[in-house]
PDB file of N, CA and C and ligand atoms in Angstrom:
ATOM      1  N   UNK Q 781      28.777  -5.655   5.170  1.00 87.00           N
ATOM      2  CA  UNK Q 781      28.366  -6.323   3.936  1.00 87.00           C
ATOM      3  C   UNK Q 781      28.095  -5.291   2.847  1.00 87.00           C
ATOM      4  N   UNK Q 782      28.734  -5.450   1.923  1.00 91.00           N
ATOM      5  CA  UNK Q 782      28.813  -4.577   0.540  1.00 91.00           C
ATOM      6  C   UNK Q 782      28.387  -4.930  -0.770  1.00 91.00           C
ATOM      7  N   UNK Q 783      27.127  -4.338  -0.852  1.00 93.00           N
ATOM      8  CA  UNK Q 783      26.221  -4.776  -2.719  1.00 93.00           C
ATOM      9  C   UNK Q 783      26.214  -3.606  -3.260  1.00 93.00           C
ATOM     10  N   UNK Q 784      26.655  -4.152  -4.792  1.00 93.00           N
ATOM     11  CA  UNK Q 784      26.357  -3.470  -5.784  1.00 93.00           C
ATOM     12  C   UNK Q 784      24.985  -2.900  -6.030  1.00 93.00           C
ATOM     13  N   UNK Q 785      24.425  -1.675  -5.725  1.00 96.00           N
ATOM     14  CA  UNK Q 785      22.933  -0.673  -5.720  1.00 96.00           C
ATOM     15  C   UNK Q 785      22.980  -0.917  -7.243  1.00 96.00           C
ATOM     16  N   UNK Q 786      22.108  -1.189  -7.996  1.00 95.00           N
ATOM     17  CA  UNK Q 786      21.855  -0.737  -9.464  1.00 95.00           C
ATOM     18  C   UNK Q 786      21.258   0.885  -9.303  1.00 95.00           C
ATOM     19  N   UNK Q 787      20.709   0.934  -8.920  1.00 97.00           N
ATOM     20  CA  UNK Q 787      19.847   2.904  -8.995  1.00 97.00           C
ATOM     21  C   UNK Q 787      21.089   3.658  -8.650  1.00 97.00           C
ATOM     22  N   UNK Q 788      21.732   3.180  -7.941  1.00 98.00           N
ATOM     23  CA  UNK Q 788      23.057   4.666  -7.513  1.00 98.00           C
ATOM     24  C   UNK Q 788      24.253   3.988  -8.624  1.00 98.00           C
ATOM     25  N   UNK Q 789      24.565   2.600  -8.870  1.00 97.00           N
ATOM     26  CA  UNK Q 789      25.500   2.283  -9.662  1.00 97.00           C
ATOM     27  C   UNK Q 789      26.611   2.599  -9.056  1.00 97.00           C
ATOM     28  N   UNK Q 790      26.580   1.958  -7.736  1.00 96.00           N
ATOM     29  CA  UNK Q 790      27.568   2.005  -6.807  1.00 96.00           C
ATOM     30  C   UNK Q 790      28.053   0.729  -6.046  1.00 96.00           C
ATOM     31  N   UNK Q 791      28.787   0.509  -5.488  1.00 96.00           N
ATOM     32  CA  UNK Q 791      28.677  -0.490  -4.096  1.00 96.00           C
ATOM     33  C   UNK Q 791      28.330   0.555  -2.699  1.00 96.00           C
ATOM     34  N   UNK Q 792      26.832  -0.100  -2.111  1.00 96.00           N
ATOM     35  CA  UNK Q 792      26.763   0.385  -0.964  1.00 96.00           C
ATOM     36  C   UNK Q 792      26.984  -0.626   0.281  1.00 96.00           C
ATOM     37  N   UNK Q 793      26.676   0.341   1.288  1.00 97.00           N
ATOM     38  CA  UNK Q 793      26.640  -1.546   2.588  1.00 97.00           C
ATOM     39  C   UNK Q 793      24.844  -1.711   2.293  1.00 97.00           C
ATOM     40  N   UNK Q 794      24.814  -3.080   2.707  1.00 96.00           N
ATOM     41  CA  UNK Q 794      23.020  -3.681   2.536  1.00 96.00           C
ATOM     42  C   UNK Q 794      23.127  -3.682   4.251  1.00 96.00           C
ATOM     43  N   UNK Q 795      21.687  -3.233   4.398  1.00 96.00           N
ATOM     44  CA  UNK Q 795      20.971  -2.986   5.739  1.00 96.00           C
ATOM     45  C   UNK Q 795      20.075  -4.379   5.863  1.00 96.00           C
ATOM     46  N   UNK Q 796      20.453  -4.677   6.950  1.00 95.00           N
ATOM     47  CA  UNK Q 796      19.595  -5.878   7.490  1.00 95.00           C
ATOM     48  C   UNK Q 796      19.788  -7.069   6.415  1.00 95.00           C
ATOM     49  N   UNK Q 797      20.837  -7.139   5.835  1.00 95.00           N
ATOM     50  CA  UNK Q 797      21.072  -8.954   4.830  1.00 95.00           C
ATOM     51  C   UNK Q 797      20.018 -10.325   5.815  1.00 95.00           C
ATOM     52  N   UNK Q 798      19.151 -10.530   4.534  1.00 95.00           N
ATOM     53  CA  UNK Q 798      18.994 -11.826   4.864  1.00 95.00           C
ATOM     54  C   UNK Q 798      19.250 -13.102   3.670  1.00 95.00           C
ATOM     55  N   UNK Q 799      19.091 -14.433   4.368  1.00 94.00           N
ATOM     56  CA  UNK Q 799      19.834 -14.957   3.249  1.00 94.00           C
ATOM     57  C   UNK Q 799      18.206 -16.184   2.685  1.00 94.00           C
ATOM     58  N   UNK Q 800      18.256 -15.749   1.667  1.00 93.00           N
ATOM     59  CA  UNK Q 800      17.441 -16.370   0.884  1.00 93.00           C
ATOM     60  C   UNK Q 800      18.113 -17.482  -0.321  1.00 93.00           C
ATOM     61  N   UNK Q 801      17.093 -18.578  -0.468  1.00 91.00           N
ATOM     62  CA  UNK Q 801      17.512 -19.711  -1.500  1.00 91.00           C
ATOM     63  C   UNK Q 801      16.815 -19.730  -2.402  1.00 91.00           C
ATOM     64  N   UNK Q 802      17.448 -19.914  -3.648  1.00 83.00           N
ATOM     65  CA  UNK Q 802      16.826 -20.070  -4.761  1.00 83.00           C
ATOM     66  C   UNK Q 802      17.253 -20.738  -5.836  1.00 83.00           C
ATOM     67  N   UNK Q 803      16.320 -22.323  -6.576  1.00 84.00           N
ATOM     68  CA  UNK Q 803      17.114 -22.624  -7.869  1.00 84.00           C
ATOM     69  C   UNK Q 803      17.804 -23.775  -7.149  1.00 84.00           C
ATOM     70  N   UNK Q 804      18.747 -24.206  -7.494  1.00 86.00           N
ATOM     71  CA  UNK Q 804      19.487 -25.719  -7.377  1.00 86.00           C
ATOM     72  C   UNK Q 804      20.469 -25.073  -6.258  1.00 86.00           C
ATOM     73  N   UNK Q 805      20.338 -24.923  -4.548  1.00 86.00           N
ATOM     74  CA  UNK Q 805      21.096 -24.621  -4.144  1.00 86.00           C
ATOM     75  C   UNK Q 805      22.130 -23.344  -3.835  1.00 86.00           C
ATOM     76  N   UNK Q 806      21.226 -22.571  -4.697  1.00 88.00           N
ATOM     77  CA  UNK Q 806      22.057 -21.176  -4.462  1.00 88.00           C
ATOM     78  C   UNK Q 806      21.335 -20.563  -3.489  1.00 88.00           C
ATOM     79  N   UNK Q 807      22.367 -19.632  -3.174  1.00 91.00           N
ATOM     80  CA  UNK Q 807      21.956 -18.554  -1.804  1.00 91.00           C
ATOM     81  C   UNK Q 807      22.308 -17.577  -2.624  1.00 91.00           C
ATOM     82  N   UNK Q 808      21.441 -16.402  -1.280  1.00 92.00           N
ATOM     83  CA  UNK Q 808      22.080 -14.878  -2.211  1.00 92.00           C
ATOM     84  C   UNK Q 808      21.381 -14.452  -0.398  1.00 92.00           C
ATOM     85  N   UNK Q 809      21.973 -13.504  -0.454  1.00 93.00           N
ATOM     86  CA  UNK Q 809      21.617 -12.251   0.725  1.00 93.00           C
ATOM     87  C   UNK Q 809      20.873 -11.315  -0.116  1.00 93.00           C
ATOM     88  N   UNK Q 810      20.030 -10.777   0.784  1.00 95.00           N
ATOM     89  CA  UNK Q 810      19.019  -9.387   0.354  1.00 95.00           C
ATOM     90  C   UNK Q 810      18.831  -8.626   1.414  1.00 95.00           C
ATOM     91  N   UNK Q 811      19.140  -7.639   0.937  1.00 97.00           N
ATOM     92  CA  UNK Q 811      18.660  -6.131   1.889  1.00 97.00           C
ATOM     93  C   UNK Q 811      18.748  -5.170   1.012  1.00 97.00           C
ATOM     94  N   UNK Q 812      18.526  -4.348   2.236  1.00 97.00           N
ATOM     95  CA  UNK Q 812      18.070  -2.538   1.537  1.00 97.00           C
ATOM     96  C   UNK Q 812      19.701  -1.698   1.163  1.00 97.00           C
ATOM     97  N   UNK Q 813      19.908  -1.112   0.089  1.00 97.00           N
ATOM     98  CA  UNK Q 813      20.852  -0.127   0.346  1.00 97.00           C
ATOM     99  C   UNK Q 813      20.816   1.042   1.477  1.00 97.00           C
ATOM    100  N   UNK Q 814      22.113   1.101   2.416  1.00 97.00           N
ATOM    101  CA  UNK Q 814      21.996   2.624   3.537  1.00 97.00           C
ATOM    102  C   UNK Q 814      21.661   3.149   2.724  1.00 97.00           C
ATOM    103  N   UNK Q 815      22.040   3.957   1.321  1.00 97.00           N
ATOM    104  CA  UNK Q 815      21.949   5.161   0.899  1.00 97.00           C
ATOM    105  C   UNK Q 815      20.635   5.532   0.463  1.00 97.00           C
ATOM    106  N   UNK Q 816      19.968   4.921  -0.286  1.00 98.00           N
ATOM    107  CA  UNK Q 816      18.855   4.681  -1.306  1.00 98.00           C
ATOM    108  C   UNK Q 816      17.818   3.876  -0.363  1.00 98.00           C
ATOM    109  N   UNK Q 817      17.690   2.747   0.079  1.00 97.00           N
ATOM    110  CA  UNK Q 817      16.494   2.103   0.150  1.00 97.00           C
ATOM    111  C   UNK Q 817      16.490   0.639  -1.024  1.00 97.00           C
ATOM    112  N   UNK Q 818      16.960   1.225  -2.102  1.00 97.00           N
ATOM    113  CA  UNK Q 818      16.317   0.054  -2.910  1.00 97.00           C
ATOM    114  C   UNK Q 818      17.155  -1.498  -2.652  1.00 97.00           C
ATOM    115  N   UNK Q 819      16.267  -2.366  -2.892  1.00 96.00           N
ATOM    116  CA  UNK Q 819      16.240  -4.080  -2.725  1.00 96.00           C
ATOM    117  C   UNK Q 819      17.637  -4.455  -3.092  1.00 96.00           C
ATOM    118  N   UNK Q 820      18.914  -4.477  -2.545  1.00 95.00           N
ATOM    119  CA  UNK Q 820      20.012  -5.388  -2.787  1.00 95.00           C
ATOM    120  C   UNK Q 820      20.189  -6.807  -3.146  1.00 95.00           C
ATOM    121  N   UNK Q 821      20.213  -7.467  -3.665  1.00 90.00           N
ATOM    122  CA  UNK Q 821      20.896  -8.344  -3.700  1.00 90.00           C
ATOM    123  C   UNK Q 821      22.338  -9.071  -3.762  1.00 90.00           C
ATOM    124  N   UNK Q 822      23.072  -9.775  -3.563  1.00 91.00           N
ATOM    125  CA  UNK Q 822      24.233 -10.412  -3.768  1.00 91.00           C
ATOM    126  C   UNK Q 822      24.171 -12.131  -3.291  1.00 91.00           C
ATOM    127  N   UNK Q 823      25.027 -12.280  -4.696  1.00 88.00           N
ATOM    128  CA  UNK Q 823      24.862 -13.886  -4.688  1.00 88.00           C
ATOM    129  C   UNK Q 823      26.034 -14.546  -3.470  1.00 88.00           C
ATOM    130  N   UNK Q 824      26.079 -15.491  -3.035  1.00 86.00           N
ATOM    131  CA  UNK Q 824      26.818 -15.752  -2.102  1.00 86.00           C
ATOM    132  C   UNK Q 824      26.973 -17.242  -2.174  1.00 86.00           C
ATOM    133  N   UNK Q 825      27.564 -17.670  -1.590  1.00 73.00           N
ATOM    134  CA  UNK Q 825      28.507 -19.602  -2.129  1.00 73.00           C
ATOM    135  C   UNK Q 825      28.181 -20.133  -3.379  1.00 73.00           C
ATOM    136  N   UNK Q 826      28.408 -21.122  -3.437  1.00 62.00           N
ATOM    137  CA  UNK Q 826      28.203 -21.445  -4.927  1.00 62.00           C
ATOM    138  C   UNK Q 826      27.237 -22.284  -5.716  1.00 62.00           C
TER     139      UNK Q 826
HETATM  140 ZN1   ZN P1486      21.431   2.734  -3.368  1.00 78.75          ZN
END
């Protein structure tokens, strides 16, 4: 699984994705960047 890091301004892989809901039905996955640590997100279905 591959998110865009804002602090490195990269795509890294996210460590440990979980999938959280928010809002009318949306999902998004969250985890940590390998490289960095910091909070990933990516939105996921629609
Ligand atoms: Zn990072």
């Amino acid at each position: 699984m591959k998110a865009y890091c804002v602090k490195e301004r990269k795509s890294r892989e996210m460590v440990s994705p979980k999938e959280v809901k928010f809002g009318k039905g949306r999902h998004a996955l969250k985890g940590k960047c390998a490289s960095c640590g910091t909070t990933l997100f990516r939105i996921t279905g629609k």
